XYZ file of C-alpha atoms in Angstrom:
594
model
C 64.846 22.387 -102.361
C 63.519 22.644 -98.856
C 60.616 20.571 -97.693
C 57.445 22.592 -97.055
C 56.817 23.373 -93.427
C 54.285 21.135 -91.709
C 51.358 23.056 -90.382
C 49.778 22.284 -87.045
C 46.267 20.804 -87.214
C 43.530 23.289 -86.516
C 40.861 22.480 -83.918
C 37.252 22.662 -85.021
C 33.778 21.861 -83.707
C 31.813 19.015 -85.231
C 28.391 18.121 -83.822
C 29.357 19.589 -80.491
C 32.633 17.660 -80.235
C 36.156 19.048 -80.553
C 37.870 17.323 -83.469
C 41.152 17.883 -85.256
C 41.194 18.582 -88.979
C 44.492 16.970 -89.893
C 45.321 15.594 -93.319
C 48.998 15.091 -92.576
C 50.428 11.710 -91.647
C 48.957 8.195 -91.750
C 45.284 7.552 -91.210
C 44.071 7.111 -87.654
C 40.819 5.683 -86.404
C 40.324 8.693 -84.133
C 39.803 10.912 -87.162
C 36.795 8.951 -88.320
C 35.555 8.244 -84.814
C 36.220 11.163 -82.428
C 34.042 9.693 -79.610
C 35.881 6.379 -79.411
C 37.438 7.149 -76.040
C 34.105 8.151 -74.525
C 32.399 5.008 -75.861
C 35.157 2.863 -74.372
C 34.668 4.600 -71.023
C 30.935 3.839 -71.073
C 31.495 0.203 -72.019
C 34.294 -0.478 -69.528
C 32.086 -1.422 -66.503
C 29.993 -3.916 -68.461
C 33.129 -5.319 -70.129
C 34.867 -5.894 -66.786
C 31.741 -7.389 -65.234
C 30.975 -9.800 -68.068
C 34.618 -10.617 -68.668
C 35.302 -11.573 -65.068
C 32.017 -13.238 -64.096
C 30.781 -14.748 -67.375
C 33.294 -14.881 -70.252
C 36.326 -16.099 -68.306
C 34.228 -18.714 -66.434
C 32.892 -19.971 -69.780
C 36.407 -20.363 -71.185
C 37.500 -22.014 -67.924
C 34.641 -24.520 -68.227
C 35.598 -25.393 -71.808
C 39.217 -25.811 -70.750
C 38.240 -28.101 -67.865
C 36.213 -30.266 -70.253
C 39.353 -30.964 -72.303
C 41.834 -31.484 -69.462
C 42.193 -33.855 -66.536
C 42.317 -33.139 -62.818
C 46.070 -32.503 -63.138
C 45.565 -29.996 -65.950
C 46.909 -32.336 -68.651
C 45.226 -32.445 -72.066
C 42.844 -35.412 -72.394
C 40.922 -34.416 -75.508
C 37.416 -35.883 -75.695
C 37.905 -38.413 -72.895
C 35.737 -36.424 -70.482
C 32.945 -36.251 -73.043
C 33.035 -40.018 -73.575
C 32.950 -40.596 -69.820
C 30.044 -38.204 -69.340
C 28.004 -39.700 -72.181
C 28.682 -43.243 -70.975
C 27.347 -42.527 -67.482
C 24.044 -44.143 -66.597
C 21.026 -42.066 -67.569
C 22.943 -39.363 -69.443
C 21.303 -39.991 -72.810
C 17.859 -39.990 -71.190
C 18.678 -36.625 -69.595
C 19.877 -35.219 -72.932
C 16.750 -36.459 -74.694
C 14.543 -34.944 -72.004
C 16.386 -31.633 -72.337
C 15.842 -31.632 -76.109
C 12.173 -32.412 -75.507
C 11.918 -29.424 -73.183
C 13.728 -27.147 -75.640
C 11.754 -28.257 -78.732
C 8.221 -29.245 -77.705
C 7.453 -26.769 -74.915
C 8.301 -23.642 -76.975
C 6.115 -24.886 -79.843
C 3.165 -25.421 -77.480
C 3.701 -22.014 -75.854
C 3.947 -20.264 -79.247
C 0.862 -21.995 -80.678
C -1.331 -21.249 -77.665
C 0.095 -17.733 -77.358
C -0.691 -16.903 -80.975
C -4.265 -18.249 -80.752
C -4.910 -16.223 -77.597
C -3.299 -13.101 -79.068
C -5.331 -13.409 -82.273
C -8.584 -13.911 -80.358
C -8.046 -10.702 -78.301
C -10.604 -11.994 -75.798
C -8.349 -12.884 -72.887
C -6.996 -10.234 -70.557
C -3.253 -9.751 -70.910
C -2.850 -9.206 -67.172
C -4.400 -12.603 -66.375
C -1.801 -14.388 -68.490
C 1.163 -12.109 -67.727
C 0.769 -12.351 -63.942
C 2.130 -15.945 -63.635
C 5.460 -14.735 -65.059
C 5.830 -12.596 -61.942
C 5.535 -15.545 -59.575
C 8.684 -17.273 -58.307
C 9.172 -20.614 -60.053
C 9.599 -22.085 -56.582
C 6.078 -20.863 -55.741
C 4.790 -22.194 -59.066
C 6.371 -25.539 -58.208
C 4.630 -25.560 -54.827
C 1.343 -24.625 -56.487
C 1.444 -27.414 -59.055
C 2.805 -30.013 -56.673
C -0.281 -29.351 -54.576
C -2.425 -29.332 -57.726
C -1.103 -32.752 -58.790
C -0.957 -34.301 -55.310
C -1.695 -38.062 -55.513
C -4.528 -37.711 -52.973
C -7.628 -36.425 -54.844
C -8.694 -34.595 -51.665
C -5.605 -32.385 -51.977
C -4.744 -32.628 -55.664
C -7.302 -30.990 -57.946
C -5.471 -32.206 -61.049
C -5.475 -35.757 -59.723
C -9.199 -35.518 -59.030
C -9.818 -34.320 -62.593
C -7.702 -37.113 -64.105
C -9.442 -39.707 -61.922
C -12.858 -38.427 -63.004
C -11.883 -38.527 -66.679
C -10.509 -42.046 -66.276
C -13.831 -43.092 -64.734
C -15.700 -41.809 -67.803
C -13.716 -44.237 -69.947
C -14.203 -47.152 -67.584
C -10.687 -47.039 -66.126
C -10.557 -47.876 -62.389
C -9.490 -44.996 -60.185
C -6.460 -46.875 -58.865
C -5.283 -47.539 -62.440
C -5.190 -43.858 -63.446
C -1.594 -42.659 -63.882
C -0.230 -40.429 -61.137
C 0.731 -36.926 -62.295
C 3.808 -36.865 -60.077
C 4.788 -40.470 -60.796
C 7.678 -41.433 -63.083
C 5.410 -41.847 -66.121
C 3.675 -38.453 -65.941
C 6.098 -36.191 -64.096
C 7.577 -34.627 -67.254
C 4.108 -33.836 -68.600
C 3.118 -32.312 -65.263
C 6.276 -30.181 -65.161
C 5.786 -28.969 -68.733
C 2.171 -28.037 -68.025
C 3.313 -25.913 -65.064
C 5.939 -24.210 -67.226
C 3.433 -23.449 -69.994
C 1.072 -22.023 -67.376
C 3.806 -19.672 -66.165
C 5.143 -18.584 -69.582
C 2.103 -18.267 -71.830
C 1.826 -14.528 -71.153
C 5.075 -13.747 -73.008
C 3.965 -14.860 -76.510
C 0.504 -13.369 -76.018
C 2.002 -9.940 -75.305
C 4.543 -10.110 -78.115
C 2.175 -11.528 -80.742
C -0.464 -8.923 -79.946
C 2.078 -6.178 -80.479
C 3.192 -7.784 -83.739
C -0.383 -8.128 -84.995
C -1.063 -4.488 -84.132
C 2.008 -3.483 -86.160
C 0.810 -5.253 -89.318
C -1.088 -3.125 -91.855
C -4.640 -4.508 -92.217
C -4.447 -3.996 -95.984
C -2.090 -6.949 -96.265
C -4.755 -9.497 -95.368
C -7.330 -7.760 -97.551
C -4.928 -7.841 -100.503
C -4.414 -11.584 -100.164
C -8.149 -12.232 -99.876
C -8.898 -10.001 -102.860
C -6.476 -12.107 -104.896
C -8.410 -15.275 -104.070
C -6.275 -16.350 -101.138
C -7.702 -18.734 -98.571
C -7.231 -18.740 -94.782
C -3.856 -20.480 -95.018
C -2.704 -18.036 -97.714
C -3.709 -15.083 -95.534
C -1.734 -16.464 -92.606
C 1.334 -17.246 -94.715
C 1.491 -14.153 -96.924
C -0.126 -11.464 -94.761
C 0.981 -12.530 -91.277
C 3.799 -15.071 -91.193
C 6.173 -13.721 -93.834
C 5.925 -9.985 -93.043
C 6.511 -10.183 -89.292
C 5.303 -13.257 -87.412
C 8.176 -15.469 -88.550
C 10.666 -13.151 -86.895
C 8.503 -12.742 -83.811
C 8.016 -16.494 -83.466
C 11.772 -17.088 -83.786
C 12.514 -14.634 -80.989
C 9.786 -16.008 -78.718
C 10.958 -19.564 -79.434
C 14.497 -18.621 -78.376
C 13.316 -16.905 -75.184
C 11.089 -19.812 -74.149
C 13.780 -22.374 -75.011
C 16.231 -20.468 -72.814
C 13.594 -20.398 -70.095
C 13.224 -24.185 -70.265
C 16.984 -24.519 -69.829
C 16.620 -22.604 -66.572
C 13.595 -24.529 -65.252
C 15.832 -25.819 -62.467
C 13.721 -24.367 -59.662
C 10.489 -25.851 -60.972
C 11.881 -29.369 -61.383
C 13.647 -29.449 -58.049
C 10.576 -28.259 -56.093
C 7.785 -30.001 -57.978
C 9.276 -33.450 -58.613
C 9.190 -35.780 -55.587
C 12.442 -37.516 -54.718
C 11.157 -40.791 -56.144
C 10.580 -39.164 -59.556
C 13.500 -36.717 -59.693
C 15.702 -38.947 -61.861
C 12.874 -39.368 -64.386
C 12.294 -35.579 -64.403
C 15.899 -34.333 -64.485
C 17.162 -32.312 -67.430
C 20.706 -31.022 -67.957
C 20.205 -28.211 -65.440
C 19.451 -30.701 -62.664
C 22.020 -33.289 -63.779
C 24.831 -30.702 -63.855
C 23.912 -29.590 -60.353
C 23.703 -33.193 -59.129
C 27.079 -34.202 -60.584
C 29.178 -31.086 -60.089
C 27.545 -28.573 -57.748
C 30.076 -25.724 -57.603
C 33.015 -27.733 -59.003
C 33.978 -27.701 -62.685
C 36.218 -30.622 -63.559
C 36.217 -33.567 -65.933
C 32.914 -35.102 -67.080
C 30.830 -32.440 -65.348
C 32.635 -29.747 -67.349
C 32.032 -31.805 -70.502
C 28.283 -31.781 -69.825
C 28.451 -28.039 -69.247
C 30.266 -27.534 -72.547
C 27.705 -29.609 -74.440
C 25.005 -27.435 -72.902
C 26.815 -24.257 -73.936
C 27.209 -25.496 -77.511
C 23.518 -26.392 -77.713
C 22.512 -22.974 -76.412
C 24.879 -21.281 -78.852
C 23.354 -23.174 -81.776
C 19.880 -22.182 -80.571
C 20.811 -18.503 -80.310
C 22.327 -18.520 -83.818
C 19.285 -20.321 -85.234
C 16.969 -17.777 -83.640
C 19.058 -14.924 -85.037
C 18.955 -16.434 -88.542
C 15.241 -17.125 -88.270
C 14.636 -13.576 -87.079
C 16.245 -11.917 -90.087
C 13.460 -10.313 -92.053
C 12.783 -7.295 -94.187
C 10.383 -4.756 -92.700
C 8.271 -2.832 -93.514
C 6.636 -4.650 -96.438
C 6.237 -2.848 -99.770
C 3.412 -0.333 -100.029
C 0.146 -1.717 -101.370
C -2.150 -0.255 -103.922
C -5.771 0.414 -103.064
C -7.575 -2.786 -102.157
C -11.360 -2.984 -101.788
C -12.434 -3.589 -98.211
C -14.082 -6.865 -97.343
C -17.812 -6.707 -96.635
C -18.598 -6.879 -92.948
C -20.630 -10.051 -93.501
C -17.493 -11.898 -94.584
C -15.604 -11.109 -91.421
C -16.205 -14.382 -89.653
C -14.242 -15.813 -86.776
C -13.217 -19.379 -86.177
C -15.573 -20.680 -83.422
C -12.722 -22.258 -81.472
C -11.115 -18.836 -81.098
C -14.134 -17.673 -79.139
C -14.252 -20.653 -76.802
C -10.521 -21.141 -76.301
C -9.836 -17.911 -74.353
C -12.658 -18.658 -71.929
C -11.397 -22.211 -71.415
C -7.820 -20.993 -70.959
C -8.920 -18.382 -68.409
C -10.711 -21.036 -66.365
C -7.767 -23.420 -66.487
C -5.331 -20.655 -65.514
C -7.421 -19.741 -62.471
C -7.813 -23.265 -61.039
C -4.237 -23.797 -59.693
C -4.227 -20.362 -58.054
C -7.607 -20.943 -56.427
C -6.433 -24.328 -55.130
C -3.309 -22.720 -53.641
C -5.321 -19.951 -51.978
C -7.831 -22.462 -50.611
C -5.035 -24.640 -49.193
C -3.444 -21.648 -47.473
C -6.771 -20.805 -45.803
C -6.786 -24.041 -43.821
C -4.850 -24.981 -40.747
C -1.683 -26.983 -41.379
C -3.327 -30.110 -39.940
C -6.475 -29.828 -42.078
C -4.501 -29.058 -45.216
C -2.374 -32.174 -44.655
C -5.194 -34.567 -43.774
C -8.431 -33.341 -45.384
C -7.141 -31.142 -48.196
C -8.359 -27.750 -49.368
C -11.958 -28.927 -49.800
C -12.519 -28.949 -46.032
C -15.358 -26.620 -45.074
C -13.616 -24.652 -42.325
C -11.459 -21.698 -43.374
C -8.787 -20.376 -41.062
C -5.688 -18.185 -41.084
C -3.623 -20.545 -38.952
C -1.099 -21.246 -41.702
C -0.459 -17.529 -42.243
C -0.067 -16.938 -38.508
C 2.446 -19.779 -38.240
C 4.512 -18.362 -41.096
C 4.423 -14.740 -39.919
C 5.447 -15.796 -36.408
C 8.823 -16.968 -37.724
C 11.491 -14.306 -37.213
C 13.607 -15.994 -39.880
C 10.924 -15.260 -42.482
C 10.922 -11.537 -41.672
C 14.724 -11.394 -41.925
C 14.619 -13.283 -45.202
C 11.935 -10.949 -46.534
C 13.987 -7.814 -45.835
C 17.215 -9.401 -47.020
C 15.608 -10.332 -50.351
C 14.080 -6.859 -50.733
C 17.399 -5.069 -50.101
C 19.249 -7.458 -52.414
C 16.704 -7.053 -55.231
C 16.645 -3.245 -54.977
C 20.451 -2.963 -54.822
C 20.982 -5.253 -57.804
C 18.321 -3.414 -59.811
C 19.988 -0.027 -59.245
C 23.426 -1.400 -60.128
C 22.165 -3.071 -63.295
C 20.668 0.208 -64.530
C 23.852 2.132 -63.638
C 25.932 -0.322 -65.668
C 23.505 -0.959 -68.534
C 22.309 2.574 -69.352
C 25.705 3.993 -70.433
C 26.526 0.781 -72.317
C 23.174 0.852 -74.104
C 23.747 4.483 -75.094
C 27.233 3.719 -76.434
C 25.990 0.831 -78.571
C 22.884 2.669 -79.802
C 24.159 6.193 -80.477
C 27.970 6.110 -80.603
C 28.279 2.725 -82.316
C 31.998 2.110 -81.788
C 33.844 -0.468 -83.903
C 32.659 -3.963 -83.022
C 29.118 -2.914 -82.133
C 27.547 -5.855 -83.986
C 29.901 -8.304 -82.293
C 29.111 -6.725 -78.920
C 25.387 -7.206 -79.540
C 25.896 -10.880 -80.401
C 28.070 -11.296 -77.312
C 25.371 -9.782 -75.106
C 22.753 -12.141 -76.528
C 25.051 -15.085 -75.852
C 25.849 -13.854 -72.330
C 22.166 -13.524 -71.474
C 21.686 -17.178 -72.451
C 24.408 -18.715 -70.243
C 22.858 -20.831 -67.426
C 24.486 -20.053 -64.111
C 25.002 -23.759 -63.294
C 27.414 -24.034 -66.229
C 29.801 -21.432 -64.824
C 29.190 -21.806 -61.087
C 32.592 -23.376 -60.364
C 34.742 -20.785 -62.167
C 32.642 -17.925 -60.784
C 33.314 -19.176 -57.266
C 37.033 -19.269 -58.162
C 36.871 -15.610 -59.211
C 34.948 -14.601 -56.096
C 37.398 -16.495 -53.878
C 40.361 -14.640 -55.388
C 38.830 -11.278 -54.469
C 37.574 -12.460 -51.081
C 33.844 -12.302 -51.944
C 32.948 -16.004 -52.072
C 29.960 -16.795 -49.853
C 29.197 -13.116 -49.181
C 26.173 -11.019 -50.007
C 28.352 -8.683 -52.107
C 29.527 -11.626 -54.200
C 25.954 -12.858 -54.547
C 24.875 -9.402 -55.697
C 27.699 -9.175 -58.261
C 26.635 -12.484 -59.775
C 23.062 -11.213 -60.057
C 24.285 -7.997 -61.720
C 26.405 -9.939 -64.220
C 23.493 -12.220 -65.098
C 20.979 -9.383 -65.483
C 23.122 -6.759 -67.229
C 23.274 -8.303 -70.756
C 19.488 -8.371 -71.198
C 19.193 -4.875 -69.699
C 21.758 -3.493 -72.152
C 19.892 -5.022 -75.097
C 16.557 -3.531 -74.027
C 18.019 -0.081 -73.315
C 20.007 -0.115 -76.546
C 16.779 -0.686 -78.503
C 15.011 2.100 -76.628
C 17.848 4.613 -77.055
C 18.179 3.733 -80.743
C 14.572 4.858 -81.170
C 15.362 8.387 -79.961
C 15.022 10.685 -83.000
C 18.364 11.547 -84.546
C 17.337 15.205 -84.783
C 17.186 15.356 -80.990
C 20.724 13.988 -80.690
C 22.093 16.343 -83.342
C 20.415 19.339 -81.744
C 22.037 18.534 -78.401
C 25.471 18.190 -79.978
C 25.179 21.332 -82.078
C 24.147 23.201 -78.926
C 27.617 22.473 -77.610
C 26.766 19.694 -75.180
C 29.337 17.075 -74.414
C 28.446 13.409 -74.735
C 27.516 13.186 -71.050
C 24.993 15.960 -71.616
C 23.655 14.272 -74.731
C 23.283 11.020 -72.789
C 21.244 12.634 -70.039
C 19.071 14.463 -72.577
C 18.137 11.103 -74.126
C 17.264 9.451 -70.818
C 13.682 10.865 -70.624
C 12.856 9.224 -73.961
C 13.979 5.860 -72.557
C 12.104 6.076 -69.231
C 9.563 3.331 -70.130
C 12.397 0.955 -71.042
C 14.297 1.856 -67.861
C 11.198 1.112 -65.798
C 10.731 -2.176 -67.666
C 14.336 -3.181 -66.970
C 14.011 -2.200 -63.311
C 10.787 -4.168 -62.872
C 12.053 -7.274 -64.644
C 15.366 -7.238 -62.769
C 13.673 -6.735 -59.393
C 11.298 -9.617 -60.099
C 14.156 -11.813 -61.323
C 16.251 -11.295 -58.183
C 13.274 -11.525 -55.837
C 12.199 -14.821 -57.407
C 15.702 -16.291 -57.554
C 16.522 -19.650 -56.084
C 19.432 -21.171 -58.015
C 21.883 -18.239 -57.634
C 21.299 -18.153 -53.888
C 21.728 -21.931 -53.743
C 25.041 -21.906 -55.642
C 26.695 -18.769 -54.220
C 25.151 -18.248 -50.790
C 25.487 -15.066 -48.772
C 25.145 -13.722 -45.269
C 21.358 -14.017 -45.478
C 18.827 -16.481 -46.865
C 16.783 -15.395 -49.914
C 13.079 -16.166 -49.841
C 13.300 -18.705 -52.667
C 15.924 -20.719 -50.820
C 13.948 -20.543 -47.596
C 10.760 -21.681 -49.343
C 12.630 -24.597 -50.888
C 13.793 -25.660 -47.444
C 10.148 -25.966 -46.352
C 9.385 -28.493 -49.138
C 11.316 -31.355 -47.575
C 8.179 -32.502 -45.719
C 5.704 -31.462 -48.347
C 2.477 -33.119 -47.242
C 2.700 -32.193 -43.561
C 3.735 -28.625 -44.501
C 1.252 -28.136 -47.343
C -0.775 -25.466 -45.537
C 2.214 -23.379 -44.464
C 3.873 -23.924 -47.854
C 0.798 -22.550 -49.612
C 0.722 -19.519 -47.300
C 4.478 -18.976 -47.723
C 4.208 -19.214 -51.530
C 1.415 -16.627 -51.590
C 3.305 -14.194 -49.353
C 6.475 -14.552 -51.443
C 4.480 -13.902 -54.629
C 2.785 -10.686 -53.517
C 5.656 -8.156 -54.031
C 6.663 -9.231 -57.578
C 3.019 -9.565 -58.586
C 2.227 -6.049 -57.363
C 5.247 -4.638 -59.184
C 4.229 -6.324 -62.447
C 0.599 -5.188 -62.118
C 1.492 -1.572 -61.386
C 4.086 -1.327 -64.174
C 2.589 -3.756 -66.688
C 2.375 -1.193 -69.489
C 6.079 -0.375 -69.255
C 6.950 -4.063 -68.946
C 4.964 -4.877 -72.073
C 6.601 -1.986 -73.925
C 10.023 -3.249 -72.861
C 9.314 -6.795 -74.020
C 7.823 -5.626 -77.288
C 10.695 -3.278 -78.119
C 13.012 -6.242 -78.268
C 10.624 -8.510 -80.118
C 9.185 -6.518 -82.988
C 12.227 -4.387 -83.824
């Protein structure tokens, strides 16, 4: 009996794609996933970028922590050496304090301000646009030991006098005993806008009937918060904000290095500073062990945030609940006063910086910002420096170039993960979250090895590639969320109309324009404000952050010009944030309340 002839598979059209209807032979993944090749094409640039500049350097760091200088296996010997070094445990404890206490303070204040709805979002969001180097200059002036220059010192001295403490006995903000508190206060000042924006969006997304249902059932204020706010959405939002702020504290390298005087730097150092002090751009032995410990801690934090963020939404539909009488709608008195107090406190450091910049360098150094005469001498001295103009244009070109490249790489990858969903999409999302959390100090040595092999070490192109690799993971996550929100009917209509996947991609871009603008703004601000990447990888030019840091070596005598320089460096990112604040808020919220 002859075997039946095998028929050739017939081509057909499915959702605008050419597929093969073939039920002969073993199963193949391409049958169930006809767009696999296209998805791989879209993900290839981001895979090469992250693999070469982040993932391989991470594995190289872990390897170096377990081997000696000769490459021989030494096990945990490097970890024991690193932990036995003088001051290491104090640095680890200070890092944990930063990662645990500061996020809690930021979340608590952010929620109270978001719930009060009486403080302008722009006022609190603007400090996030300032370079951390400029924030460090601002608060180092604010906490200057001389009350004539340091407004914070003057306030602390006055408070000490009210309790009968002599002025010379009041603790110095920038001294070893208070430097960590001073640094944390500057960080909270800069980051409080993030939780306010996210919590306001979360509160707006909650149905008001939830709180009324709890009250109608006899629930008290704590019950309303727990059952109508915390469990439905705020727990997830708080977990995400906690993770973002904790990651921000791990990268507070710029702030510590600028704000802490040399005499207090050891008492202020966290892992970011210690790694830079001990290894710089070299990854061997105990320094690699410290880097690995940092990576493990960050990984645990990311996983904990992901577990804490798992939550069912939306809540079940409620039956009709009688509305509360208007007379019962009372507000906690502190909620009314707190926003006003916060607004005043947030304005004081900025006003002190502006006032210092409006004095001549000599007056700012000797008499402080309270001197009566106002002049523009400090601005004229700064603008007369040709090096500043070159640095300004170099930073602008670098920031714009990196922003364009990040969008070019991230948009196709976000579309592939959101709409094509190839095998391993969930793992890719987790990998992107982890990649966005890697501090650049941890992988600086291996990255320089990679750049040296391709001849880009110490060049502006190499510096730009590092910026792209660091910014792309977050950009992909934001764009993936935005493209996932595009209605499925719109995608199906484009495919049925016979459009190829490239055409479908471009038809979805208009729906993601706000997210694209948010990514562009945040990436531009990130590169413009950068200090640590420029410090570790260099380039043919000098970024503004690095140039500003160089002016801090003689802080008191340069206080006037430093204040003017910090204000000039802050203007472009602040303008960008102000003009595109709605898109920026939408971009932040899309990743927080999803």
